[in-house]
CSV table of C-alpha atoms in Angstrom, one decimal:
chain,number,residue,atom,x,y,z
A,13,UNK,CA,18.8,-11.4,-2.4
A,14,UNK,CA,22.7,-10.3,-3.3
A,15,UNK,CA,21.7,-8.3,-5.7
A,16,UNK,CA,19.1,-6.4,-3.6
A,17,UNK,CA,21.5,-5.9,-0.9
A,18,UNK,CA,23.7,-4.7,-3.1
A,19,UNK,CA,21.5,-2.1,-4.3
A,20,UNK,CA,20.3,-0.6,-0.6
A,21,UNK,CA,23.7,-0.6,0.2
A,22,UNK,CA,24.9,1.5,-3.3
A,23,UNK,CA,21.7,3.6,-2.3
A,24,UNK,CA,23.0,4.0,1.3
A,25,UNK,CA,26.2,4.8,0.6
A,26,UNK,CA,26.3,6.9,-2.7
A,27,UNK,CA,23.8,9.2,0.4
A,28,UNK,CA,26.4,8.9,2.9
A,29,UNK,CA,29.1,10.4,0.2
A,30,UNK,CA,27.3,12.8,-0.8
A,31,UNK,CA,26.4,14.1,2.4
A,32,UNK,CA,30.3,13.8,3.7
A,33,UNK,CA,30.8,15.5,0.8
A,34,UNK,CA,28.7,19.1,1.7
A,35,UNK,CA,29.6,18.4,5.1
A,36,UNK,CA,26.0,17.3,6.0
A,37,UNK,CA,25.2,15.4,9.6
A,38,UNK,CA,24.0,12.1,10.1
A,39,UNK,CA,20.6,13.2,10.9
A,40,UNK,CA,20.8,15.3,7.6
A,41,UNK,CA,21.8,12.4,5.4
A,42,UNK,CA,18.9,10.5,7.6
A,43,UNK,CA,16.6,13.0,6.1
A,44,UNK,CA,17.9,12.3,2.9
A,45,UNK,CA,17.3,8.8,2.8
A,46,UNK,CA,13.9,9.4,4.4
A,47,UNK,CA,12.6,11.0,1.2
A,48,UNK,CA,13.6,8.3,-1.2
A,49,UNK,CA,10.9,5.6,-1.0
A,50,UNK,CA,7.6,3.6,-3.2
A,51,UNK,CA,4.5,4.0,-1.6
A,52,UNK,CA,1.5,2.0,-2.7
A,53,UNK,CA,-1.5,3.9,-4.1
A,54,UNK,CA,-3.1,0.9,-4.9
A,55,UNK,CA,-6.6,1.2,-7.0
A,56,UNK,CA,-5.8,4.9,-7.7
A,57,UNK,CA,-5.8,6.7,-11.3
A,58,UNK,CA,-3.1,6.9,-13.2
A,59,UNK,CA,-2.6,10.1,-14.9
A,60,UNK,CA,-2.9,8.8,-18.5
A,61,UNK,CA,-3.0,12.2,-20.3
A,62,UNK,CA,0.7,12.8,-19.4
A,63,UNK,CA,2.7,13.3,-22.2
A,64,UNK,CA,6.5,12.2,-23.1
A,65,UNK,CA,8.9,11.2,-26.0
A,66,UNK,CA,9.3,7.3,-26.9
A,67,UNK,CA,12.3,6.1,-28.2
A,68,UNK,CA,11.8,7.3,-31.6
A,69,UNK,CA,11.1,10.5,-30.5
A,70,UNK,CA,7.0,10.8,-31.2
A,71,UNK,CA,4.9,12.2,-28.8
A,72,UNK,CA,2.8,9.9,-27.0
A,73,UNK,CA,0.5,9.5,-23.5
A,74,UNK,CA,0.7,7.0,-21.3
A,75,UNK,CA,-2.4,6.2,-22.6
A,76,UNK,CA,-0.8,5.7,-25.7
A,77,UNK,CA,2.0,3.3,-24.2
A,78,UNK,CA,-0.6,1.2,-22.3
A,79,UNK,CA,-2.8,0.8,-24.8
A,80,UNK,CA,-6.0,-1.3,-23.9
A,81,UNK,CA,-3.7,-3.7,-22.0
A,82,UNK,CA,-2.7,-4.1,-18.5
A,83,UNK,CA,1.1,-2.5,-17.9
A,84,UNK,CA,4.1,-3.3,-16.3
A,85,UNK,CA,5.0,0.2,-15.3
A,86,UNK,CA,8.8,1.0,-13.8
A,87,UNK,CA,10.6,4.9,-13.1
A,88,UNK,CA,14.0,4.4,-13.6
A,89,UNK,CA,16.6,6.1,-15.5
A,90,UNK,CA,18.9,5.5,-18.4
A,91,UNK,CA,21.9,6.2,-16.9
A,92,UNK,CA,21.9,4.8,-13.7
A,93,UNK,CA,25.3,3.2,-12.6
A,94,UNK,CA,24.1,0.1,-11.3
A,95,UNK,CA,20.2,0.0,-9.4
A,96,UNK,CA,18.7,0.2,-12.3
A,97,UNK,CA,20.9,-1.8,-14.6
A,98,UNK,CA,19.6,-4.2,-11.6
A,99,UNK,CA,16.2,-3.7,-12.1
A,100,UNK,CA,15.6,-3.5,-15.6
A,101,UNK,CA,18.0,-7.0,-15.3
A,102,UNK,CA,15.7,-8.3,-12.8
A,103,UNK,CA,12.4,-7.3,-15.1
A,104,UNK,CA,13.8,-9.3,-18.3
A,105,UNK,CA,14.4,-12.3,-16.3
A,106,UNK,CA,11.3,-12.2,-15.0
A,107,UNK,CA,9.6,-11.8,-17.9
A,108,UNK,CA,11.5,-14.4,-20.0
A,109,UNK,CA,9.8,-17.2,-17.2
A,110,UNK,CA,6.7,-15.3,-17.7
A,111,UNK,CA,4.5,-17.8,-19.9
A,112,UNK,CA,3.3,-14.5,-21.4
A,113,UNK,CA,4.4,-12.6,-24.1
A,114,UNK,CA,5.3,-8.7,-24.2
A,115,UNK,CA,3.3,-7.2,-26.8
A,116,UNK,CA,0.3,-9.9,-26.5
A,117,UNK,CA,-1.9,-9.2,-24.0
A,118,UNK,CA,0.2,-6.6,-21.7
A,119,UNK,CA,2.5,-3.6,-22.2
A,120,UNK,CA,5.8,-2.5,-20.3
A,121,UNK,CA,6.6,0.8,-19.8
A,122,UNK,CA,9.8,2.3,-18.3
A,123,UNK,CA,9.8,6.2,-17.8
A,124,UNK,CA,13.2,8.1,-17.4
A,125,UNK,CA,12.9,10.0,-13.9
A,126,UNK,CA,15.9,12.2,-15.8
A,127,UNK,CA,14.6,15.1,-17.5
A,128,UNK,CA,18.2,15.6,-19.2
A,129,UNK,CA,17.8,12.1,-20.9
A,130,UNK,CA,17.1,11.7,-24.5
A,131,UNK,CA,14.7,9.5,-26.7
A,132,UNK,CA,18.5,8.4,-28.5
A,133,UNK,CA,19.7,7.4,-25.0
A,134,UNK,CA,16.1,5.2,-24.6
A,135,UNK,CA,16.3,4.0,-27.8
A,136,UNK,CA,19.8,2.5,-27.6
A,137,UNK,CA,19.0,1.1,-24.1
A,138,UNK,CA,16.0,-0.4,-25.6
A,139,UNK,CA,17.5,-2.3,-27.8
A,140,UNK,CA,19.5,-3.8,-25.4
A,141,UNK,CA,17.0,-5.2,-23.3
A,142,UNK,CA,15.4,-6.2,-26.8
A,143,UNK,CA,18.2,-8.4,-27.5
A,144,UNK,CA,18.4,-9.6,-23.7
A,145,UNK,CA,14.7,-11.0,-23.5
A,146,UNK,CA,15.2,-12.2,-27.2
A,147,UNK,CA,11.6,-12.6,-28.2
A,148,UNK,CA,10.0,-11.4,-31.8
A,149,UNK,CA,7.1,-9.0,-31.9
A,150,UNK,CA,8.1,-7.3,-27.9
A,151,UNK,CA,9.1,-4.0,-29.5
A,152,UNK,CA,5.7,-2.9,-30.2
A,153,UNK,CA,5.0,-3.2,-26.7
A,154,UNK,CA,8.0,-2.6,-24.9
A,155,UNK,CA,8.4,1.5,-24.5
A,156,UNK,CA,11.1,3.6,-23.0
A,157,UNK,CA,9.9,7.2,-22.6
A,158,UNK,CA,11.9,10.2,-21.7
A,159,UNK,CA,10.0,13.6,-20.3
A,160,UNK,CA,9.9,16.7,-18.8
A,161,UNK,CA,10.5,17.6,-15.3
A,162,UNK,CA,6.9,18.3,-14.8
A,163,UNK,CA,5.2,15.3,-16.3
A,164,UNK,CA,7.9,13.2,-14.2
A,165,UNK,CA,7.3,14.8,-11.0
A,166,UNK,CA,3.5,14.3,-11.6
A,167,UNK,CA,4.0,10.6,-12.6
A,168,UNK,CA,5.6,10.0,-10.0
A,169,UNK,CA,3.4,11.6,-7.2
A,170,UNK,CA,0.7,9.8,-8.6
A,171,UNK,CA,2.3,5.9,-8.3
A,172,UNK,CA,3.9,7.2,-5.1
A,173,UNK,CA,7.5,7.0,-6.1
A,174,UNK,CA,9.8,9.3,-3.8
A,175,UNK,CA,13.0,9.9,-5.6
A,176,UNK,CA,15.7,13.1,-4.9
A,177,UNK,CA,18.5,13.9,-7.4
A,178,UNK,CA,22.0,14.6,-5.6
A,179,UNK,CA,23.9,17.5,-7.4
A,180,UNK,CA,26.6,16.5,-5.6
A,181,UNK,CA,26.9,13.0,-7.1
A,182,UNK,CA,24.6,13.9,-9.9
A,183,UNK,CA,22.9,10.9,-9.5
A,184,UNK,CA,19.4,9.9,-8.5
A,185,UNK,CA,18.6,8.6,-4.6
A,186,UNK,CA,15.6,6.5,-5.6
A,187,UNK,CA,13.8,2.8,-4.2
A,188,UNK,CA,13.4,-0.2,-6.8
A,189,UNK,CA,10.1,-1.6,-8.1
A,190,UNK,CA,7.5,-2.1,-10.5
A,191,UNK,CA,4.0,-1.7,-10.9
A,192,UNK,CA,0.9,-3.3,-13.0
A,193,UNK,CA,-1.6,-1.1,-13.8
A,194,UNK,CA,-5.2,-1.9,-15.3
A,195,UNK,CA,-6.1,-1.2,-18.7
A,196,UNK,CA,-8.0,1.6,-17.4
A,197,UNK,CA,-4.4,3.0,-15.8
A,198,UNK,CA,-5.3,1.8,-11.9
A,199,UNK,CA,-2.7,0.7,-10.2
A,200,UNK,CA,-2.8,-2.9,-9.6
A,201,UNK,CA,-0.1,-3.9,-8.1
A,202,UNK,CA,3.5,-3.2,-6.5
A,203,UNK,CA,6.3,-5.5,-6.5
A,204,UNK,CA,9.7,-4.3,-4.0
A,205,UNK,CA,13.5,-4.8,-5.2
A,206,UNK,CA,15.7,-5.8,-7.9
A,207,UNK,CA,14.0,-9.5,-8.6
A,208,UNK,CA,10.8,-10.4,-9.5
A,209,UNK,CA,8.8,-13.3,-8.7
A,210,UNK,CA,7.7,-14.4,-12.4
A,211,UNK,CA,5.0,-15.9,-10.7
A,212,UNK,CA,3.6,-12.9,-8.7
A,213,UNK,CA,3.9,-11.1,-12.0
A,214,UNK,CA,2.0,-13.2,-14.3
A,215,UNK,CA,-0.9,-13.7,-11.6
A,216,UNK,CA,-0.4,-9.8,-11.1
A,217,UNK,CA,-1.1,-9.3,-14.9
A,218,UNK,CA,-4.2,-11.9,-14.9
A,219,UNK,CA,-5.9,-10.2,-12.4
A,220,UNK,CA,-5.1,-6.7,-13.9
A,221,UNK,CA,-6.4,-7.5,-17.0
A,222,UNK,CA,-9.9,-8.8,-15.3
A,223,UNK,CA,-9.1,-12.5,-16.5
A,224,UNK,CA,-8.6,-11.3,-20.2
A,225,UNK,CA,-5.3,-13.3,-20.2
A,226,UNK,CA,-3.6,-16.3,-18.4
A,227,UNK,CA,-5.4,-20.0,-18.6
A,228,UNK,CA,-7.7,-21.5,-16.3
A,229,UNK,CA,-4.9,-22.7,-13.9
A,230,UNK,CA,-4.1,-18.9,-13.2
A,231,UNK,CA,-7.5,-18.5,-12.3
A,232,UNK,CA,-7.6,-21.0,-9.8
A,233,UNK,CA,-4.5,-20.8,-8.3
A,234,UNK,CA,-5.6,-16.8,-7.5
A,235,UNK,CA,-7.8,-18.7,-5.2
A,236,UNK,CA,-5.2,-20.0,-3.3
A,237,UNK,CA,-2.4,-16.9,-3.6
A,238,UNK,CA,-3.8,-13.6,-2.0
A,239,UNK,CA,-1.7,-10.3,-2.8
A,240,UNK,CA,0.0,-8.9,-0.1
A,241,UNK,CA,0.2,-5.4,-0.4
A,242,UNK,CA,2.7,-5.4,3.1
A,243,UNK,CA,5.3,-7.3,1.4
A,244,UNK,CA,4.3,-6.8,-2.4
A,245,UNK,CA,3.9,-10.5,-2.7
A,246,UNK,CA,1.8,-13.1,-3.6
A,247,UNK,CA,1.1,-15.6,0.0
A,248,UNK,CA,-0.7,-18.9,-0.3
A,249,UNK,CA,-4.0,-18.5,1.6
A,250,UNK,CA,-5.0,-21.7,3.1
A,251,UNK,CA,-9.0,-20.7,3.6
A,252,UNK,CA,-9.2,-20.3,-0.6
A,253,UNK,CA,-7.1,-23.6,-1.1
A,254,UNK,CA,-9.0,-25.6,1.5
A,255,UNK,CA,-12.4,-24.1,-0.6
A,256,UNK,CA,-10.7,-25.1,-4.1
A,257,UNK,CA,-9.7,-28.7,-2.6
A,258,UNK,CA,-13.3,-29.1,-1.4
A,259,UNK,CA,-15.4,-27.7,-4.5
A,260,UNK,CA,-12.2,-30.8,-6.6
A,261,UNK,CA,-13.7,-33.5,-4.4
A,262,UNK,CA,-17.4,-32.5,-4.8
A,263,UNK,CA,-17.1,-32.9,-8.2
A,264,UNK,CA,-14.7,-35.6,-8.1
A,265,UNK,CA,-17.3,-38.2,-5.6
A,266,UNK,CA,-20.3,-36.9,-8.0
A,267,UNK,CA,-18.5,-37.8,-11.2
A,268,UNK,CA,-17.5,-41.5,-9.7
A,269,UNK,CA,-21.0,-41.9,-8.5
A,270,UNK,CA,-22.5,-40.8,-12.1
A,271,UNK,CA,-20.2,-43.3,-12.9
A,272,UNK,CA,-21.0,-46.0,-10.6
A,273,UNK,CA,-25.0,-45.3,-11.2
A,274,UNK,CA,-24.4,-45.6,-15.6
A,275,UNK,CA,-22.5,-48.8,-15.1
A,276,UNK,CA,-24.9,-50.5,-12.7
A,277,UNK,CA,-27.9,-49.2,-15.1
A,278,UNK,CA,-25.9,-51.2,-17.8
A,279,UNK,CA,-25.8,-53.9,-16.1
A,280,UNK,CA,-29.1,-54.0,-15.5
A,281,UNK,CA,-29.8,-53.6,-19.2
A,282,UNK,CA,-28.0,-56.5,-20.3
A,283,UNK,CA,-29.2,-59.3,-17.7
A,284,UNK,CA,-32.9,-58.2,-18.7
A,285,UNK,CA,-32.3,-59.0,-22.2
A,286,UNK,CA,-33.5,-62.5,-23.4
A,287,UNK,CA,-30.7,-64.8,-24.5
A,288,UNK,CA,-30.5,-66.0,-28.0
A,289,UNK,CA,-31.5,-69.5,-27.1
A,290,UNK,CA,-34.6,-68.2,-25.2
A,291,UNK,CA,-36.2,-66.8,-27.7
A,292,UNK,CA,-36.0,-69.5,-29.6
C-alpha cells in the first residue's frame, strides 16, 4: 500500500511540476491527469499481428511473444524513474509466490510505451529481472519488446491504457497494472497498482488458459473467488462456497453410508457361515 501511494503521488506530482513549469492552471494540470488512466476491455481482441523488436533485436508479433499460452501482459517503459521500477518489482514478487512457472504453461510480456527505447536497453533490463525472480528456463518466456510509436499507440488503445508523455519532464504520465490475456490474445483480466495478489494472478492464469494449468484445488477454489472487474480483484462469493461445501458433504454422508452398508453386509457374511465345530 506504501508503495502504491507512493507511485500516485510521484504521478501527481511529477503533473503538477510540469504544469507549474509551462505555467499551466489547475484545471489544465486536472486535464492532464484526466487522460492518464487503464480502462478494462475485458473479453476484447488483442491485436496480435502487431509487430516490435525483442531484446535481441528479432522481429516478432505479439503472437509470437504469447505463444499458445495465456500472458501476463504489462505497458511500461525502461526508463522509468521509479512507477515502473515499482511495478515490474511488484510483478517478480508476485510471480516468485506464484506456484507456476514462467515459461511453463504462461508467458509475460512487458512492452516499452517509449518509442526512443532500444532492444539493448530491454535486454539489459531483462536480465535484471532474470536474476531477481531467479528461476531456470523463464527466459524463453519472459519478453521485453521495444516498438514504434504506431504499434504502441495501437497496443495501447486496444487494452485501454491511457498514457501522455510530458516534454517538459520528458517523462511518461501513465496508471500501473497488468493484464492476462487468453491464448487466443482476449483480455482476461486486469489487476490495479504496484502489488500483485499472487493469488488473483495464478487463479487469473487458470482460468485464462481454460483449465489448461493449475491443479484441481484452483479449480475449486474459482468456485468460491469471483473476479471483480470494479476492483481488479478476486472476492470470495459465499453462494459458490455454500454450493462447493454442500456438493463435500453429499459425497461425504454417501461415502460413510457406502461404508456403513459394506460393513454391516460383512457382518452378515461372517455370522451366516457354519463354525468349524458345526460342520463336524
Amino acid at each position: 500500500m506504501n508503495r502504491l501511494l507512493a507511485s500516485i503521488g510521484w504521478i501527481i506530482g511529477s503533473a503538477i511540476a510540469a504544469a507549474a513549469a509551462r505555467g499551466q492552471t489547475p484545471m489544465e494540470t486536472s486535464r492532464l491527469l484526466g487522460s492518464v488512466g487503464i480502462d478494462q476491455r475485458l473479453d476484447e481482441q488483442v491485436p496480435l499481428d502487431l509487430a516490435f523488436r525483442d531484446e535481441a533485436g528479432r522481429r516478432v508479433t505479439l503472437r509470437d511473444a504469447i505463444g499458445d499460452q495465456p500472458a501476463v501482459l504489462s505497458l511500461l517503459y525502461y526508463r522509468c524513474p521509479m512507477l515502473c521500477t515499482l511495478e515490474m518489482n511488484g510483478i517478480v514478487r508476485s510471480l516468485r509466490a506464484l506456484g507456476l512457472d514462467v515459461g511453463r504453461g504462461f508467458s509475460v510480456v512487458h512492452v516499452s510505451i517509449d518509442p526512443s527505447e532500444t532492444p539493448e536497453l530491454a535486454a539489459r533490463k531483462k536480465a535484471t529481472v532474470l536474476e531477481q525472480y531467479g528461476r531456470a528456463g523463464a527466459e524463453a518466456g519472459w519478453h521485453f519488446l521495444t516498438g514504434e510509436e504506431v504499434e504502441i499507440r495501437k497496443l495501447a488503445h486496444a487494452v485501454g491504457f491511457r498514457y501522455v508523455y510530458d516534454p517538459a519532464t520528458k517523462q511518461y504520465a501513465h496508471a500501473a497494472g497488468i493484464m492476462v490475456v487468453t491464448p487466443s490474445g482476449k483480455l482476461s483480466r486486469y489487476f490495479y497498482g504496484v502489488e500483485f495478489s499472487a493469488r488473483d494472478l495464478r487463479l487469473g492464469l487458470v482460468e485464462a488458459s481454460a483449465g489448461r494449468i493449475g491443479s484441481p484445488v484452483d479449480q475449486l477454489l474459482l468456485l468460491c473467488f469471483h473476479y471483480d472487474p470494479t476492483t481488479g480483484k478476486y472476492g470470495f462469493v459465499i453462494v459458490g462456497a455454500l454450493r462447493l461445501l454442500a456438493a463435500a458433504t453429499v459425497i461425504g454422508l454417501a461415502a460413510l453410508v457406502t461404508h456403513f452398508i459394506r460393513r454391516d453386509r460383512s457382518r452378515a457374511s461372517t455370522s451366516t457361515q457354519p463354525s468349524l465345530g458345526a460342520s463336524r
